[in-house]
C-alpha atoms as an extended CHARMM CRD file, in Angstrom:
* protein
*
       186  EXT
         1         1  MET       CA            -72.1400000000      -63.3390000000       61.5170000000  PROA      1               0.0000000000
         2         2  GLN       CA            -72.8370000000      -61.7810000000       58.2880000000  PROA      2               0.0000000000
         3         3  SER       CA            -69.0100000000      -62.1610000000       57.8540000000  PROA      3               0.0000000000
         4         4  SER       CA            -68.9490000000      -65.8630000000       58.2690000000  PROA      4               0.0000000000
         5         5  GLN       CA            -71.5570000000      -66.4500000000       55.9110000000  PROA      5               0.0000000000
         6         6  ALA       CA            -69.7940000000      -64.4330000000       53.2630000000  PROA      6               0.0000000000
         7         7  THR       CA            -66.8210000000      -66.3250000000       53.6000000000  PROA      7               0.0000000000
         8         8  SER       CA            -68.9080000000      -69.5100000000       53.3160000000  PROA      8               0.0000000000
         9         9  LEU       CA            -70.2080000000      -68.5680000000       50.0800000000  PROA      9               0.0000000000
        10        10  SER       CA            -66.8300000000      -67.1300000000       48.4750000000  PROA      10              0.0000000000
        11        11  GLN       CA            -65.5920000000      -70.6870000000       49.6730000000  PROA      11              0.0000000000
        12        12  ARG       CA            -68.4760000000      -72.5910000000       48.2710000000  PROA      12              0.0000000000
        13        13  GLU       CA            -67.9500000000      -70.5290000000       44.9620000000  PROA      13              0.0000000000
        14        14  VAL       CA            -64.3580000000      -71.4980000000       44.7920000000  PROA      14              0.0000000000
        15        15  GLN       CA            -65.2000000000      -75.0700000000       44.9520000000  PROA      15              0.0000000000
        16        16  THR       CA            -67.7870000000      -75.1010000000       42.3280000000  PROA      16              0.0000000000
        17        17  LEU       CA            -66.4750000000      -72.6460000000       39.8660000000  PROA      17              0.0000000000
        18        18  ASN       CA            -64.8070000000      -74.3260000000       37.2790000000  PROA      18              0.0000000000
        19        19  PRO       CA            -65.7760000000      -77.8780000000       36.7270000000  PROA      19              0.0000000000
        20        20  GLU       CA            -64.7370000000      -77.7010000000       33.4220000000  PROA      20              0.0000000000
        21        21  LYS       CA            -61.3750000000      -76.9410000000       34.5000000000  PROA      21              0.0000000000
        22        22  ILE       CA            -61.4880000000      -79.8930000000       36.9860000000  PROA      22              0.0000000000
        23        23  ALA       CA            -62.7790000000      -81.9890000000       34.1670000000  PROA      23              0.0000000000
        24        24  THR       CA            -59.4870000000      -81.0220000000       31.4770000000  PROA      24              0.0000000000
        25        25  THR       CA            -57.2220000000      -81.8720000000       34.4910000000  PROA      25              0.0000000000
        26        26  ASN       CA            -59.1530000000      -85.3920000000       35.3730000000  PROA      26              0.0000000000
        27        27  GLN       CA            -59.0800000000      -85.9620000000       31.4370000000  PROA      27              0.0000000000
        28        28  GLN       CA            -55.2020000000      -85.0290000000       31.0220000000  PROA      28              0.0000000000
        29        29  LEU       CA            -54.4740000000      -87.3020000000       33.9810000000  PROA      29              0.0000000000
        30        30  GLN       CA            -56.5080000000      -90.1570000000       32.7090000000  PROA      30              0.0000000000
        31        31  SER       CA            -54.6800000000      -89.5970000000       29.5500000000  PROA      31              0.0000000000
        32        32  VAL       CA            -51.1100000000      -90.0410000000       31.2540000000  PROA      32              0.0000000000
        33        33  LYS       CA            -52.4200000000      -93.1180000000       33.3270000000  PROA      33              0.0000000000
        34        34  ILE       CA            -53.6240000000      -95.0280000000       30.3030000000  PROA      34              0.0000000000
        35        35  HSD       CA            -50.2440000000      -94.3790000000       28.3070000000  PROA      35              0.0000000000
        36        36  LEU       CA            -48.3520000000      -95.3240000000       31.2960000000  PROA      36              0.0000000000
        37        37  GLN       CA            -50.1050000000      -98.4380000000       31.6450000000  PROA      37              0.0000000000
        38        38  ARG       CA            -49.4690000000      -99.1560000000       27.8570000000  PROA      38              0.0000000000
        39        39  LEU       CA            -46.0370000000      -98.2490000000       28.5170000000  PROA      39              0.0000000000
        40        40  LEU       CA            -45.5550000000     -100.8390000000       31.3210000000  PROA      40              0.0000000000
        41        41  GLN       CA            -47.4950000000     -103.4670000000       29.5470000000  PROA      41              0.0000000000
        42        42  VAL       CA            -44.9840000000     -103.2360000000       26.3350000000  PROA      42              0.0000000000
        43        43  SER       CA            -41.8060000000     -102.9690000000       28.3810000000  PROA      43              0.0000000000
        44        44  ALA       CA            -42.7380000000     -106.2890000000       30.3020000000  PROA      44              0.0000000000
        45        45  GLU       CA            -43.3740000000     -107.9990000000       26.9480000000  PROA      45              0.0000000000
        46        46  GLN       CA            -39.5940000000     -109.2540000000       26.0100000000  PROA      46              0.0000000000
        47        47  SER       CA            -40.7910000000     -110.6070000000       23.1600000000  PROA      47              0.0000000000
        48        48  ALA       CA            -43.0240000000     -108.1450000000       21.4620000000  PROA      48              0.0000000000
        49        49  ASP       CA            -42.6270000000     -106.9750000000       17.7810000000  PROA      49              0.0000000000
        50        50  ASN       CA            -41.0840000000     -103.3980000000       17.7760000000  PROA      50              0.0000000000
        51        51  ARG       CA            -40.7960000000     -103.1680000000       21.2990000000  PROA      51              0.0000000000
        52        52  ILE       CA            -38.2920000000     -100.4960000000       21.6100000000  PROA      52              0.0000000000
        53        53  ALA       CA            -40.1040000000      -98.4800000000       19.1480000000  PROA      53              0.0000000000
        54        54  LEU       CA            -43.0630000000      -99.0590000000       20.8270000000  PROA      54              0.0000000000
        55        55  ILE       CA            -41.8030000000      -97.8660000000       24.1340000000  PROA      55              0.0000000000
        56        56  LYS       CA            -40.2960000000      -94.8010000000       22.5830000000  PROA      56              0.0000000000
        57        57  ALA       CA            -43.6350000000      -93.9960000000       21.2830000000  PROA      57              0.0000000000
        58        58  TYR       CA            -45.4600000000      -94.1420000000       24.3400000000  PROA      58              0.0000000000
        59        59  SER       CA            -42.6390000000      -92.0630000000       26.2310000000  PROA      59              0.0000000000
        60        60  GLN       CA            -43.4690000000      -89.6540000000       23.6480000000  PROA      60              0.0000000000
        61        61  ALA       CA            -47.1630000000      -89.5840000000       24.5450000000  PROA      61              0.0000000000
        62        62  LEU       CA            -46.5930000000      -89.4960000000       28.0650000000  PROA      62              0.0000000000
        63        63  SER       CA            -44.0680000000      -86.3540000000       27.5720000000  PROA      63              0.0000000000
        64        64  PHE       CA            -46.9590000000      -84.7290000000       25.7020000000  PROA      64              0.0000000000
        65        65  HSD       CA            -49.7440000000      -85.6420000000       27.7820000000  PROA      65              0.0000000000
        66        66  PHE       CA            -47.9130000000      -84.9870000000       31.2320000000  PROA      66              0.0000000000
        67        67  VAL       CA            -47.5860000000      -81.1740000000       29.5630000000  PROA      67              0.0000000000
        68        68  LEU       CA            -51.2100000000      -81.1070000000       28.9400000000  PROA      68              0.0000000000
        69        69  ALA       CA            -51.9530000000      -82.5170000000       32.8360000000  PROA      69              0.0000000000
        70        70  LYS       CA            -49.7570000000      -79.7960000000       34.0330000000  PROA      70              0.0000000000
        71        71  ARG       CA            -50.9120000000      -77.0540000000       31.8010000000  PROA      71              0.0000000000
        72        72  ALA       CA            -54.5330000000      -78.3030000000       32.7500000000  PROA      72              0.0000000000
        73        73  PHE       CA            -53.9540000000      -78.3150000000       36.4120000000  PROA      73              0.0000000000
        74        74  MET       CA            -52.0770000000      -74.7370000000       36.5290000000  PROA      74              0.0000000000
        75        75  GLN       CA            -55.4290000000      -73.3310000000       34.5370000000  PROA      75              0.0000000000
        76        76  GLU       CA            -57.5330000000      -75.1490000000       37.0570000000  PROA      76              0.0000000000
        77        77  MET       CA            -55.5760000000      -73.2030000000       40.0150000000  PROA      77              0.0000000000
        78        78  ALA       CA            -55.3770000000      -70.0630000000       38.2860000000  PROA      78              0.0000000000
        79        79  ALA       CA            -59.5120000000      -70.1760000000       37.6950000000  PROA      79              0.0000000000
        80        80  ASP       CA            -60.1630000000      -70.9560000000       41.3310000000  PROA      80              0.0000000000
        81        81  TYR       CA            -58.0980000000      -68.0620000000       42.5130000000  PROA      81              0.0000000000
        82        82  ARG       CA            -59.2990000000      -65.6970000000       39.3580000000  PROA      82              0.0000000000
        83        83  ILE       CA            -55.8680000000      -65.0740000000       38.2240000000  PROA      83              0.0000000000
        84        84  ASP       CA            -55.2470000000      -64.4290000000       34.4800000000  PROA      84              0.0000000000
        85        85  ILE       CA            -52.6050000000      -66.4580000000       33.3000000000  PROA      85              0.0000000000
        86        86  SER       CA            -51.8010000000      -68.1450000000       29.5330000000  PROA      86              0.0000000000
        87        87  PRO       CA            -51.2380000000      -71.8420000000       28.8990000000  PROA      87              0.0000000000
        88        88  GLU       CA            -47.2840000000      -71.0660000000       28.3200000000  PROA      88              0.0000000000
        89        89  ASP       CA            -47.3250000000      -69.6060000000       31.7710000000  PROA      89              0.0000000000
        90        90  SER       CA            -45.3520000000      -71.6610000000       34.4320000000  PROA      90              0.0000000000
        91        91  PHE       CA            -46.2100000000      -72.4270000000       38.0010000000  PROA      91              0.0000000000
        92        92  CYS       CA            -43.3920000000      -69.8950000000       39.0090000000  PROA      92              0.0000000000
        93        93  GLN       CA            -45.2060000000      -67.3810000000       37.1730000000  PROA      93              0.0000000000
        94        94  LEU       CA            -48.5760000000      -68.3490000000       38.7690000000  PROA      94              0.0000000000
        95        95  ASN       CA            -47.2060000000      -68.5370000000       42.0460000000  PROA      95              0.0000000000
        96        96  LEU       CA            -45.7150000000      -64.9060000000       41.6140000000  PROA      96              0.0000000000
        97        97  LYS       CA            -49.3900000000      -63.9010000000       40.3690000000  PROA      97              0.0000000000
        98        98  LEU       CA            -50.7060000000      -65.3400000000       43.7550000000  PROA      98              0.0000000000
        99        99  GLN       CA            -48.2650000000      -63.6460000000       45.7940000000  PROA      99              0.0000000000
       100       100  ARG       CA            -48.9730000000      -60.2440000000       44.4530000000  PROA      100             0.0000000000
       101       101  VAL       CA            -52.4000000000      -60.8580000000       45.7750000000  PROA      101             0.0000000000
       102       102  GLU       CA            -51.3100000000      -62.4910000000       48.8970000000  PROA      102             0.0000000000
       103       103  ILE       CA            -52.5230000000      -65.7390000000       48.4640000000  PROA      103             0.0000000000
       104       104  VAL       CA            -50.4060000000      -68.8610000000       49.4670000000  PROA      104             0.0000000000
       105       105  CYS       CA            -51.1200000000      -72.0680000000       47.4900000000  PROA      105             0.0000000000
       106       106  GLN       CA            -48.7930000000      -74.6540000000       48.9160000000  PROA      106             0.0000000000
       107       107  GLN       CA            -49.3580000000      -76.9470000000       45.8840000000  PROA      107             0.0000000000
       108       108  CYS       CA            -48.4250000000      -73.9010000000       43.6220000000  PROA      108             0.0000000000
       109       109  VAL       CA            -45.2430000000      -73.2140000000       45.8130000000  PROA      109             0.0000000000
       110       110  VAL       CA            -44.0620000000      -76.8110000000       45.4290000000  PROA      110             0.0000000000
       111       111  LEU       CA            -44.7370000000      -76.9670000000       41.9850000000  PROA      111             0.0000000000
       112       112  ALA       CA            -42.7780000000      -73.7130000000       41.3060000000  PROA      112             0.0000000000
       113       113  GLN       CA            -39.8900000000      -74.9990000000       43.8250000000  PROA      113             0.0000000000
       114       114  LEU       CA            -39.8860000000      -78.2880000000       41.3120000000  PROA      114             0.0000000000
       115       115  GLU       CA            -39.7460000000      -76.1680000000       37.9960000000  PROA      115             0.0000000000
       116       116  GLU       CA            -36.6720000000      -74.3610000000       39.5440000000  PROA      116             0.0000000000
       117       117  ASP       CA            -35.0010000000      -77.3850000000       40.5750000000  PROA      117             0.0000000000
       118       118  PRO       CA            -32.7450000000      -79.1930000000       38.0240000000  PROA      118             0.0000000000
       119       119  ASN       CA            -33.0200000000      -82.8540000000       39.2210000000  PROA      119             0.0000000000
       120       120  SER       CA            -36.8350000000      -82.4130000000       40.2850000000  PROA      120             0.0000000000
       121       121  TRP       CA            -38.9730000000      -84.8320000000       38.2490000000  PROA      121             0.0000000000
       122       122  LEU       CA            -41.0340000000      -81.9770000000       36.9100000000  PROA      122             0.0000000000
       123       123  GLU       CA            -37.9100000000      -80.8540000000       35.2170000000  PROA      123             0.0000000000
       124       124  TRP       CA            -37.0190000000      -83.9320000000       34.2230000000  PROA      124             0.0000000000
       125       125  LEU       CA            -40.7030000000      -84.1600000000       32.5820000000  PROA      125             0.0000000000
       126       126  ALA       CA            -39.9320000000      -81.1930000000       31.1170000000  PROA      126             0.0000000000
       127       127  GLY       CA            -36.4690000000      -81.9960000000       29.8110000000  PROA      127             0.0000000000
       128       128  GLU       CA            -38.1140000000      -85.2170000000       28.1250000000  PROA      128             0.0000000000
       129       129  TYR       CA            -40.8450000000      -83.3570000000       26.3260000000  PROA      129             0.0000000000
       130       130  ASN       CA            -38.1630000000      -80.9800000000       24.8520000000  PROA      130             0.0000000000
       131       131  LYS       CA            -35.8370000000      -83.6950000000       23.7800000000  PROA      131             0.0000000000
       132       132  PHE       CA            -38.7530000000      -85.1850000000       21.6410000000  PROA      132             0.0000000000
       133       133  LEU       CA            -39.5070000000      -81.4410000000       20.4560000000  PROA      133             0.0000000000
       134       134  ALA       CA            -35.8080000000      -81.0780000000       19.2010000000  PROA      134             0.0000000000
       135       135  LEU       CA            -35.7930000000      -84.2160000000       16.9070000000  PROA      135             0.0000000000
       136       136  ALA       CA            -34.7150000000      -82.4400000000       13.9170000000  PROA      136             0.0000000000
       137       137  SER       CA            -34.3840000000      -84.9820000000       11.4480000000  PROA      137             0.0000000000
       138       138  PRO       CA            -37.1160000000      -87.6960000000       10.6990000000  PROA      138             0.0000000000
       139       139  VAL       CA            -36.6490000000      -91.0890000000       11.5380000000  PROA      139             0.0000000000
       140       140  THR       CA            -36.8530000000      -93.7460000000        8.8020000000  PROA      140             0.0000000000
       141       141  LEU       CA            -37.3910000000      -97.4570000000        9.2180000000  PROA      141             0.0000000000
       142       142  LYS       CA            -36.2940000000      -99.8870000000        6.4260000000  PROA      142             0.0000000000
       143       143  ASN       CA            -37.9150000000     -103.6900000000        6.4320000000  PROA      143             0.0000000000
       144       144  ASN       CA            -34.5360000000     -104.9620000000        6.5990000000  PROA      144             0.0000000000
       145       145  LEU       CA            -33.3840000000     -103.2890000000        9.7470000000  PROA      145             0.0000000000
       146       146  GLY       CA            -34.0700000000     -104.4980000000       13.3690000000  PROA      146             0.0000000000
       147       147  ASN       CA            -34.8330000000     -102.6980000000       16.2790000000  PROA      147             0.0000000000
       148       148  GLU       CA            -31.1120000000     -103.0660000000       17.4650000000  PROA      148             0.0000000000
       149       149  ASN       CA            -30.2440000000     -100.4990000000       14.4450000000  PROA      149             0.0000000000
       150       150  LEU       CA            -32.7200000000      -97.9990000000       15.5180000000  PROA      150             0.0000000000
       151       151  ILE       CA            -31.0040000000      -94.3870000000       16.1400000000  PROA      151             0.0000000000
       152       152  GLY       CA            -29.8390000000      -95.0070000000       19.8810000000  PROA      152             0.0000000000
       153       153  LEU       CA            -32.9850000000      -96.5420000000       20.7830000000  PROA      153             0.0000000000
       154       154  LYS       CA            -31.1630000000      -99.6030000000       22.2430000000  PROA      154             0.0000000000
       155       155  ASP       CA            -29.2440000000      -97.4530000000       24.6210000000  PROA      155             0.0000000000
       156       156  LEU       CA            -32.7320000000      -96.2430000000       26.2070000000  PROA      156             0.0000000000
       157       157  PRO       CA            -32.4930000000      -96.6590000000       30.1890000000  PROA      157             0.0000000000
       158       158  ILE       CA            -35.9160000000      -98.1140000000       29.8630000000  PROA      158             0.0000000000
       159       159  ILE       CA            -36.4750000000      -99.3330000000       33.4530000000  PROA      159             0.0000000000
       160       160  GLN       CA            -35.4110000000      -95.9550000000       34.9320000000  PROA      160             0.0000000000
       161       161  VAL       CA            -37.4600000000      -94.0970000000       32.3230000000  PROA      161             0.0000000000
       162       162  GLU       CA            -40.6250000000      -96.3010000000       33.4980000000  PROA      162             0.0000000000
       163       163  GLN       CA            -40.1560000000      -95.6630000000       37.0290000000  PROA      163             0.0000000000
       164       164  GLN       CA            -39.3470000000      -91.9760000000       36.3460000000  PROA      164             0.0000000000
       165       165  TYR       CA            -42.9580000000      -91.6050000000       34.6540000000  PROA      165             0.0000000000
       166       166  GLU       CA            -44.7090000000      -93.9420000000       37.1640000000  PROA      166             0.0000000000
       167       167  TYR       CA            -43.2210000000      -91.6560000000       39.9140000000  PROA      167             0.0000000000
       168       168  SER       CA            -43.8070000000      -88.5250000000       38.2050000000  PROA      168             0.0000000000
       169       169  TYR       CA            -47.8320000000      -89.3380000000       37.3960000000  PROA      169             0.0000000000
       170       170  ARG       CA            -47.7880000000      -90.2300000000       41.4070000000  PROA      170             0.0000000000
       171       171  GLN       CA            -46.1800000000      -87.0930000000       42.4550000000  PROA      171             0.0000000000
       172       172  LEU       CA            -48.5690000000      -85.0200000000       40.0680000000  PROA      172             0.0000000000
       173       173  LEU       CA            -51.6430000000      -86.8680000000       41.1810000000  PROA      173             0.0000000000
       174       174  GLU       CA            -50.7310000000      -86.5890000000       44.5980000000  PROA      174             0.0000000000
       175       175  LEU       CA            -50.5010000000      -82.5130000000       44.5410000000  PROA      175             0.0000000000
       176       176  VAL       CA            -53.6950000000      -82.6010000000       42.4600000000  PROA      176             0.0000000000
       177       177  GLU       CA            -55.3920000000      -84.5070000000       45.2180000000  PROA      177             0.0000000000
       178       178  GLN       CA            -53.9680000000      -82.6700000000       47.9680000000  PROA      178             0.0000000000
       179       179  TYR       CA            -55.1190000000      -79.3120000000       46.1850000000  PROA      179             0.0000000000
       180       180  ARG       CA            -58.5770000000      -80.1530000000       45.8210000000  PROA      180             0.0000000000
       181       181  LEU       CA            -58.9210000000      -81.7530000000       48.9140000000  PROA      181             0.0000000000
       182       182  LEU       CA            -57.5510000000      -78.2480000000       50.6150000000  PROA      182             0.0000000000
       183       183  MET       CA            -59.9890000000      -76.3760000000       48.4820000000  PROA      183             0.0000000000
       184       184  GLN       CA            -63.2620000000      -78.1550000000       49.8090000000  PROA      184             0.0000000000
       185       185  GLU       CA            -61.9230000000      -77.7190000000       53.2880000000  PROA      185             0.0000000000
       186       186  TRP       CA            -61.2860000000      -74.0470000000       52.4450000000  PROA      186             0.0000000000
């Protein structure tokens, strides 16, 4: 009986240990959602001024906030399991640390596998983020240039990018919700 009570106590501690981490993850997911909604609105407005530039800006913001959401969720998981990680660590690294202490977290395993798959939505997001970081030369806009003359922006596969961001958001949100549900049941 004492063993059962001790297990229940440690389970409750895990559930309520890190409301700050949960709030940070939620805040980052909300930022992703807001930027995604704006991207979808702007892309639907065919006659909007600077439409392509706005799509590019929201895409960059989405990439940034996805990275922050991913890191926040990783920190949330690590805190729940009392594993030390740095913000630069990956889900692969977190999963290895969990394995060392004989803990299996299915969502961490899935995210670690996605990090290793070059065709996954998670790696696509990382690639988009890195692509935006790699811009070496500043873009200058002159008043006499139309959007069609921006550096390669007219060639963006806009619908595909929007759909990929939307899909990625749903996938990440689903994994976060699954994780939290399992932690509450545990």
